């Protein structure tokens, strides 16, 4: 069995979800694709895919193996191109994921500039607030907000975001400016929850966490809606600082109780270690890291 060919086959099956779709991509008969996967599993003495009537998904063993296969094939491709002199500039596809708001506000402009500078690299941006399985969805780089779990991934801190309290000048002129978290119980608060209104918010006083009851008169499903409601004068809301920054600069929102804020949440660029680092990945990391740091400063 040609190992590189077998690796290409299982990558195609994993990415397309079926033998038939992989056969169309590879222009090989379905029987050939199925046979090569079966032979590889027999040689490895491990099941790489869970099979069902609808689709095929990777097992835990399959995930780790296919990730190694991708690195090997990419390294071989890079070596061949380097030796043959086919190209000296980065080329290929990259997939990046980030939280929805951060992606739209910061990642998207950086990505557009990058594509103009590197016309032979194609980007796929996955902007979502759900937890993304980077192996399952073939993600090269993740931008994550919050503390990271221990892993073998490489993480570079590029900044932090605050969790801030804000309201419109008009609302504060009419209802007063709270000086203590406890005063929020007398204010109209805009909470963010898709299921039920929030009953309290957490703050820090003298290095200790305190839980403060709030009166949530309006509950919305996302922070963008909460910011719009706050700008319209519906009350006080609490969101990540980068999401309301434009409205603050324009004077449409005002910060308050800053001395009681929780610790800022770190922002990291995260990616799997590869040796050597592919040119396309190195190019994007070198481009994005300083620009994202500047935007989050």
Coordinates of C-alpha atoms in Angstrom, one line a residue:
X1 CA 0.0 0.0 0.0
X2 CA 1.2 3.5 -0.9
X3 CA 1.1 5.2 2.5
X4 CA 0.9 8.7 1.3
X5 CA -2.0 7.7 -1.0
X6 CA -3.7 6.0 1.8
X7 CA -3.3 9.1 4.0
X8 CA -4.8 11.2 1.3
X9 CA -7.8 8.8 1.0
X10 CA -8.6 8.9 4.8
X11 CA -8.3 12.7 4.9
X12 CA -10.8 12.9 2.0
X13 CA -13.2 10.5 3.7
X14 CA -12.9 12.5 7.0
X15 CA -13.5 15.8 5.3
X16 CA -16.3 14.7 3.1
X17 CA -18.0 12.3 5.5
X18 CA -18.5 9.4 3.2
X19 CA -16.8 6.9 0.8
X20 CA -18.9 8.1 -2.1
X21 CA -18.1 11.8 -1.6
X22 CA -14.4 11.0 -1.1
X23 CA -14.4 9.0 -4.3
X24 CA -15.8 11.9 -6.2
X25 CA -13.2 14.2 -4.8
X26 CA -10.3 11.8 -5.5
X27 CA -11.8 10.5 -8.8
X28 CA -11.4 6.9 -7.6
X29 CA -14.0 4.2 -7.5
X30 CA -16.0 3.9 -4.2
X31 CA -14.8 0.3 -3.8
X32 CA -11.2 1.4 -4.1
X33 CA -11.7 4.1 -1.4
X34 CA -13.4 1.6 0.9
X35 CA -10.8 -1.1 0.4
X36 CA -7.9 1.3 1.1
X37 CA -9.5 2.5 4.4
X38 CA -10.2 -1.1 5.4
X39 CA -6.6 -2.2 4.6
X40 CA -5.2 0.8 6.5
X41 CA -7.3 0.0 9.6
X42 CA -6.2 -3.6 9.4
X43 CA -2.5 -2.7 9.2
X44 CA -2.9 -0.2 12.1
X45 CA -5.1 -2.7 14.1
X46 CA -7.3 0.3 15.0
X47 CA -10.7 1.6 13.9
X48 CA -10.4 5.1 12.3
X49 CA -14.0 5.7 11.5
X50 CA -17.4 5.2 13.2
X51 CA -19.7 4.1 10.4
X52 CA -23.5 4.7 10.3
X53 CA -26.1 4.7 7.6
X54 CA -25.8 8.5 7.2
X55 CA -22.2 9.4 7.7
X56 CA -18.8 8.4 8.9
X57 CA -17.1 10.2 11.8
X58 CA -13.6 9.8 13.2
X59 CA -12.9 7.8 16.3
X60 CA -10.4 9.2 18.9
X61 CA -7.7 7.1 17.3
X62 CA -8.7 8.4 13.9
X63 CA -8.5 12.0 15.0
X64 CA -5.0 11.8 16.2
X65 CA -3.9 9.7 13.2
X66 CA -5.4 12.0 10.6
X67 CA -3.9 15.1 12.2
X68 CA -0.5 13.4 11.9
X69 CA -1.3 12.5 8.3
X70 CA -2.1 16.1 7.4
X71 CA 1.2 17.3 8.9
X72 CA 3.2 14.6 7.0
X73 CA 1.6 15.4 3.7
X74 CA 2.0 19.1 4.1
X75 CA 5.6 18.7 5.0
X76 CA 6.2 16.5 1.9
X77 CA 4.4 19.0 -0.3
X78 CA 6.5 21.9 1.2
X79 CA 9.7 19.9 0.7
X80 CA 9.0 19.1 -2.9
X81 CA 8.0 22.6 -3.8
X82 CA 11.1 24.0 -2.0
X83 CA 13.5 21.6 -3.8
X84 CA 11.8 22.1 -7.2
X85 CA 11.7 25.8 -6.8
X86 CA 8.0 25.8 -7.6
X87 CA 7.4 28.7 -5.3
X88 CA 9.1 30.9 -2.7
X89 CA 6.0 32.6 -1.4
X90 CA 3.3 31.2 0.9
X91 CA 0.5 29.3 -0.8
X92 CA -2.5 27.2 0.1
X93 CA -5.6 27.2 2.4
X94 CA -5.9 28.3 6.0
X95 CA -8.9 28.0 8.4
X96 CA -9.3 30.3 11.3
X97 CA -11.9 30.4 14.0
X98 CA -12.8 33.1 16.5
X99 CA -15.8 34.3 18.6
X100 CA -18.4 35.9 16.4
X101 CA -18.1 39.5 17.7
X102 CA -14.3 39.5 17.8
X103 CA -14.2 38.0 14.4
X104 CA -16.4 40.6 12.8
X105 CA -14.8 43.5 14.5
X106 CA -11.1 42.6 14.4
X107 CA -10.3 39.4 12.6
X108 CA -12.2 40.2 9.4
X109 CA -10.3 43.5 8.6
X110 CA -7.0 41.8 9.3
X111 CA -7.9 38.9 7.1
X112 CA -8.9 41.1 4.2
X113 CA -5.6 43.0 4.4
X114 CA -3.7 39.7 4.6
X115 CA -5.4 38.4 1.4
X116 CA -4.4 41.5 -0.4
X117 CA -0.8 41.0 0.7
X118 CA -0.8 37.2 0.0
X119 CA -2.9 36.5 -3.1
X120 CA -2.0 32.8 -3.2
X121 CA -3.4 32.0 0.2
X122 CA -7.2 31.3 0.6
X123 CA -8.8 31.8 4.0
X124 CA -11.8 30.2 5.6
X125 CA -13.1 32.1 8.7
X126 CA -15.4 30.3 11.1
X127 CA -16.9 33.0 13.3
X128 CA -19.0 31.5 16.0
X129 CA -19.5 31.5 19.8
X130 CA -19.8 27.8 20.0
X131 CA -16.9 25.5 21.0
X132 CA -15.2 24.4 17.8
X133 CA -13.5 21.0 17.5
X134 CA -10.4 22.1 15.6
X135 CA -9.5 18.6 14.5
X136 CA -13.0 17.7 13.3
X137 CA -13.5 20.9 11.4
X138 CA -9.9 21.2 10.1
X139 CA -9.1 24.5 11.8
X140 CA -5.5 25.7 11.6
X141 CA -5.7 28.7 14.0
X142 CA -8.1 29.6 16.9
X143 CA -8.6 32.9 18.6
X144 CA -9.9 32.2 22.1
X145 CA -11.1 34.5 24.9
X146 CA -10.7 33.3 28.5
X147 CA -8.3 31.0 30.4
X148 CA -7.1 28.0 28.4
X149 CA -7.1 24.4 29.5
X150 CA -3.8 22.6 29.6
X151 CA -3.0 21.1 26.2
X152 CA -0.1 20.5 23.8
X153 CA -1.2 23.5 21.7
X154 CA 0.9 26.6 21.2
X155 CA -0.8 29.7 22.7
X156 CA 0.3 33.3 22.2
X157 CA -1.4 36.0 24.3
X158 CA -2.3 39.0 22.2
X159 CA -4.3 41.0 24.7
X160 CA -7.3 41.0 27.0
X161 CA -10.9 42.1 27.2
X162 CA -12.8 43.6 30.1
X163 CA -16.3 42.7 31.1
X164 CA -17.8 46.2 31.5
X165 CA -21.0 47.8 32.7
X166 CA -22.4 50.5 30.4
X167 CA -25.5 52.6 29.7
X168 CA -26.5 55.5 27.6
X169 CA -26.0 59.1 28.8
X170 CA -29.7 59.6 28.5
X171 CA -30.6 56.7 30.8
X172 CA -28.1 57.8 33.4
X173 CA -29.3 61.4 33.3
X174 CA -32.9 60.2 34.0
X175 CA -32.2 57.4 36.5
X176 CA -28.9 58.4 38.1
X177 CA -25.3 57.0 38.0
X178 CA -24.8 54.0 40.3
X179 CA -21.7 54.3 42.6
X180 CA -21.9 50.8 44.1
X181 CA -22.9 47.4 42.7
X182 CA -25.7 47.2 45.2
X183 CA -27.4 50.2 43.6
X184 CA -28.1 48.1 40.5
X185 CA -31.1 46.6 42.2
X186 CA -32.8 49.9 41.7
X187 CA -32.0 50.2 38.0
X188 CA -33.3 48.7 34.8
X189 CA -30.8 46.1 33.7
X190 CA -30.5 44.3 30.4
X191 CA -29.3 40.7 30.8
X192 CA -28.1 38.3 28.2
X193 CA -29.5 34.8 28.3
X194 CA -31.4 32.8 25.7
X195 CA -33.3 30.8 28.4
X196 CA -34.2 33.1 31.4
X197 CA -33.4 36.5 32.9
X198 CA -30.3 36.8 34.9
X199 CA -30.8 37.5 38.6
X200 CA -27.3 38.6 39.6
X201 CA -24.0 39.9 38.3
X202 CA -20.5 39.2 39.8
X203 CA -18.1 41.9 40.7
X204 CA -14.8 42.3 42.7
X205 CA -14.4 44.2 45.9
X206 CA -11.1 44.3 47.8
X207 CA -9.9 41.3 45.8
X208 CA -12.9 39.2 46.6
X209 CA -15.8 38.2 44.4
X210 CA -19.2 39.5 45.3
X211 CA -22.6 38.5 43.8
X212 CA -24.9 41.5 43.3
X213 CA -28.7 41.0 42.7
X214 CA -30.0 42.9 39.6
X215 CA -33.4 43.8 38.3
X216 CA -33.5 42.4 34.8
X217 CA -36.4 44.1 32.9
X218 CA -35.1 43.1 29.5
X219 CA -33.4 39.9 28.5
X220 CA -31.9 39.4 25.1
X221 CA -30.1 36.4 23.5
X222 CA -26.9 38.1 22.5
X223 CA -24.6 41.0 23.4
X224 CA -25.1 42.9 20.2
X225 CA -28.8 43.2 21.0
X226 CA -28.0 44.2 24.5
X227 CA -25.8 47.0 23.3
X228 CA -28.5 48.3 20.9
X229 CA -31.0 48.3 23.7
X230 CA -28.6 50.1 26.0
X231 CA -27.9 52.7 23.4
X232 CA -31.7 53.2 23.0
X233 CA -31.9 53.9 26.7
X234 CA -33.5 50.7 27.9
X235 CA -31.1 50.3 30.9
X236 CA -27.7 49.1 32.0
X237 CA -26.0 46.1 30.5
X238 CA -22.7 44.2 30.9
X239 CA -20.7 43.1 27.9
X240 CA -17.2 42.5 26.7
X241 CA -15.4 45.8 26.2
X242 CA -14.5 45.4 22.6
X243 CA -18.1 45.0 21.6
X244 CA -19.2 48.3 23.0
X245 CA -16.0 50.3 22.3
X246 CA -17.4 52.0 19.1
X247 CA -20.5 53.2 20.9
X248 CA -18.3 54.4 23.8
X249 CA -16.1 56.4 21.5
X250 CA -19.1 57.9 19.8
X251 CA -20.5 59.0 23.2
X252 CA -23.6 56.7 22.9
X253 CA -22.5 54.6 25.9
X254 CA -20.8 55.4 29.2
X255 CA -18.8 53.1 31.4
X256 CA -19.5 52.7 35.1
X257 CA -18.4 50.8 38.2
X258 CA -15.0 50.2 36.6
X259 CA -13.3 49.8 39.9
X260 CA -15.5 46.7 40.6
X261 CA -14.8 44.9 37.4
X262 CA -13.8 41.3 37.3
X263 CA -10.3 40.4 36.1
X264 CA -9.9 41.0 32.3
X265 CA -10.2 37.8 30.2
X266 CA -7.0 37.0 28.2
X267 CA -7.1 36.6 24.4
X268 CA -4.9 34.0 22.8
X269 CA -3.9 32.8 19.3
X270 CA -3.8 29.0 19.5
X271 CA -2.5 26.5 17.0
X272 CA -1.1 23.0 16.9
X273 CA 2.7 22.6 16.9
X274 CA 4.1 21.7 13.5
X275 CA 7.8 21.2 12.6
X276 CA 8.6 22.8 10.3
X277 CA 5.9 25.4 10.5
X278 CA 4.2 25.7 7.0
X279 CA 5.0 28.9 5.2
X280 CA 1.3 29.8 4.9
X281 CA 0.8 29.4 8.6
X282 CA 3.9 31.3 9.6
X283 CA 2.9 34.1 7.2
X284 CA -0.6 34.5 8.7
X285 CA 0.7 34.3 12.3
X286 CA 3.4 37.0 11.6
X287 CA 0.7 39.2 10.0
X288 CA -2.1 38.7 12.5
X289 CA -0.3 38.7 15.8
X290 CA 1.0 42.3 16.0
X291 CA -2.2 43.7 14.3
X292 CA -4.5 41.9 16.7
X293 CA -2.4 43.1 19.7
X294 CA -2.7 46.7 18.4
X295 CA -6.4 46.4 18.1
X296 CA -6.9 44.9 21.5
X297 CA -4.5 47.4 23.2

